[in-house]
């Protein structure tokens, strides 16, 4: 690709004055891509107090950290962030931009792409560099995880959003050197078209689904609302959260925000316990990143056994009560 | 209020993996026999959101889709749900997986439809799931964009949009005209009423070709894609599942031991 | 001697007699005319075909009292009471016309006296005894025994005391008359015996005369009051039920009224399905007037028995009350009021939405109804309105209908798609191809090809057919849904769309006959598709197997060991009269041990899965319908309950499992049992 775009940019996210884990993960993969391209790794951080995070970011792999202490950027605003990212990219001309596949990344990356006309792939699970052509090669699930597509961008910047927990952050390296550079551009508040007027935090009992180490998930086989309390009991015992398939949500057995899969949430817990769900790919694609999948299903042919690590063919109603009881015993010790 | 809803017909995402076949050479998915294509999940919810606005306010809904002549079915479905009109954009030149091309074609069709207050798209398609056509279309139409809406209502200043975020909801206000992408949290799409089913069956669905909507053919030619799919594989899933034998109780104990050892 | 020749307070008896009669007749006719107009409010429907057959059926049913006597074999003896009352009172009715109307009113005194009169009174004397006995029995039953099917009502009590008074007065009149005449004879036995007693006791002539005159007039007044009261009460059934018998659906018990798809938009806006009495057919209105609230439907309805809100008796009563309430307004000339009434609907008025969804369309109410009331099509009409117009339905139904619309089958999700057509490999078959010369199609049905358990049964059936040397094909993945659940759920347009699409598919394969494995598909294809232009030979597999065993094309060599019973699917036995065939086939199993359930054949009890109930969560109620049925199965002591319907199979299995009877009792499809009884080839 003949152009004057160089360097890899990571769009960073900050929460409660700290760089969030996904940004550190992006720095790790960004570092590898930059090295393969023989280019530098940039990080962009927006909002008050981000300047002092620059040094830390450098220890995790960044070469240059750009930050803006602009108050208006403290909270994510789609219009402002798109504007800032756009004008920044037009100035520094990165060849690759990486986003987390998060609330911010999922909104910002497509909008920025629409504005600067790059090439974007979302929800990537693997990135690499074609060293000859200096291309970014992105691999992402398509058709609800039934297939994996390999995608390249014919335009710059080449952009990708990356699913959290796909990569490990680098070890902190205090000897790394880099620059922390402020962005001085003043922001015109009239750029805000869609204004956030309120924020409703959904009170989650216990652990948040996306952050849970253990997810207990149920599908059609759970049969009704009250049976989910048993799943909840198991999840609580394991310090985890409950999730569900589309069918279970559509039936109203659990709230819609617990849906895992293509049209719901994407989780990557340590342990995923799939109960009474057959494992349609549309669901599997939402939990494929799980490290260990346990499946309980009546149907030995169910697809869930193709992805699970440990399985039992039988009625979950006969398994769950002794399982809960045994776990209590073991934990009691 | 004039609402335009962009919908897409996709291969049924609920099909079992055993029926999912691809042609690695052409990087195409082979449609499974006997499984009818369906409207993309989020697009149907975008339609539902539009219909809910129409239930409450005076609104005209126009549905558009790009696809083969079979895709007129999704327009019919849209009309049966509550859309007033629908157009099928069908031309061999439209065949592309590139989001920019899709957005370009849609923007030209919207231009032809005329003035609008709101464009609704699903947040992502259920097949290739590029997840950006809405945003790009918004930029092309130079209107504000709000993504992942689950509820839309009319207020003095324009629209009030409830937007899904991972730990709750954001409430935004956005002036019209604007583009909103819709998330599944909108809730179940309605079942078309009897009257609307018959209406949709009788309604002619106009087909627009490239020349009908003033498309610059050169922009659709090969080489203009922003992204390109260079490989498509069905991941080999060797079942590595260890199946526990024995009674449910024995299995429960075994699972319990393993879980505890891992935590 | 005629009482009418006498003057009373200077007024001639004839004037009083005819004056009272004219008033009564006027009141009676006015009411009847009103009811006629109410019935005419209903939509047109041709029920006048085969009129001779209809009249013959009506007369034979009515006079033989077959309608009420049919339930006595189940220990319900009330039918005998009704029959005796009917026959007895019929005698009196005739006597009123001859002896009071003609003899007195028209002064045709030659009808009186002599042997004829004596014979008539002898009959009446005996009939009167039966009537009194029956009335007392009925009173004891209604007010002391209080069976479930009856309700305490003023109406019933009033009518009973009325009839009883008529009888007492009859004996009073006749015995006094005979005493006055000083005649003595053995006949008529009771009146004469009382007369003799009165004479023996030396009761004075004046007293006898006074009692005679006043009893006679009281008796006459009572008859007139009774005549006027009938069309205002539930005893309207005396007048209406013969017509209801006459206008019954002729070939099938249960009909469903399609929603016309040729309607213009304006017509559609007026309403779809049934929302008020204007949307009923005239026969539906006739139905509610024919109802005697006998409650046979109430005590047999599976929804009612499992504690749901629906009772067919109360449902009909609700419609009747609503009709009588709004009809005068609809018949009024005031245009505004008519509009106002248009808004009045049954739904959540006299009929609750929950009731409408509680019906499994099993049709037992119609089977046991003595007067041929059609409950099911009214309920489905109300569903049509809920679904097509108001868009309100249980969530399960909505999901099912959405699936049908999007995916062409009622079963959702990946499981369904995994199997559609896949089973044919296992059965070693190929889907039908155009031009392969096979004209017999095995129509498997969605449940039989999508749900694991039912697929096993389908494979057994395919194997049986192959062994019998039947050449047949299947459509495999290309087999659409017949649309039965959509029609039963009231989503009639979707059904019609499917019917038309399926007609084209079946025509394209040049199919001549279709074997169905599911009774619901059978009923739909056979009875409902002809309206949409598909008129093929449709056979249920049990019919085919029966034919095969009779022709010795299929025989069984192994006994089953277990005690069998057969659960008749409603849509096969009640809807289509197929109940002998499966029994014949089962009878061919060597040394078969078989026991019949209490409710079987045409009066089988629902499994709980019909009428789109496979997709409705059975929430309210004291128990589940399939659990009730399993309890009936266990009463036979059978180890295996056989059925020939995929829904029944699922419901029975579920029932066995949740009643903890696994291992004691199993549910089997007939094809599975038969295949097991054959030697391996």
mmCIF file of C-alpha atoms in Angstrom, chain A residues 68 70 83-84 87-88 91 182-187 191:
data_model
loop_
_atom_site.group_PDB
_atom_site.id
_atom_site.type_symbol
_atom_site.label_atom_id
_atom_site.label_comp_id
_atom_site.label_asym_id
_atom_site.label_seq_id
_atom_site.Cartn_x
_atom_site.Cartn_y
_atom_site.Cartn_z
ATOM 1 C CA UNK A 68 -6.188 15.740 26.037
ATOM 2 C CA UNK A 70 -10.234 18.685 27.947
ATOM 3 C CA UNK A 83 -14.294 14.673 16.016
ATOM 4 C CA UNK A 84 -11.180 14.534 18.188
ATOM 5 C CA UNK A 87 -8.748 15.492 13.498
ATOM 6 C CA UNK A 88 -5.956 13.678 15.308
ATOM 7 C CA UNK A 91 -2.744 15.110 11.581
ATOM 8 C CA UNK A 182 -0.638 16.928 25.112
ATOM 9 C CA UNK A 183 -3.230 17.717 22.484
ATOM 10 C CA UNK A 184 -3.833 21.436 22.586
ATOM 11 C CA UNK A 185 -6.828 21.654 20.265
ATOM 12 C CA UNK A 186 -9.735 23.517 21.776
ATOM 13 C CA UNK A 187 -13.050 21.802 21.441
ATOM 14 C CA UNK A 191 -20.110 19.875 17.876
#
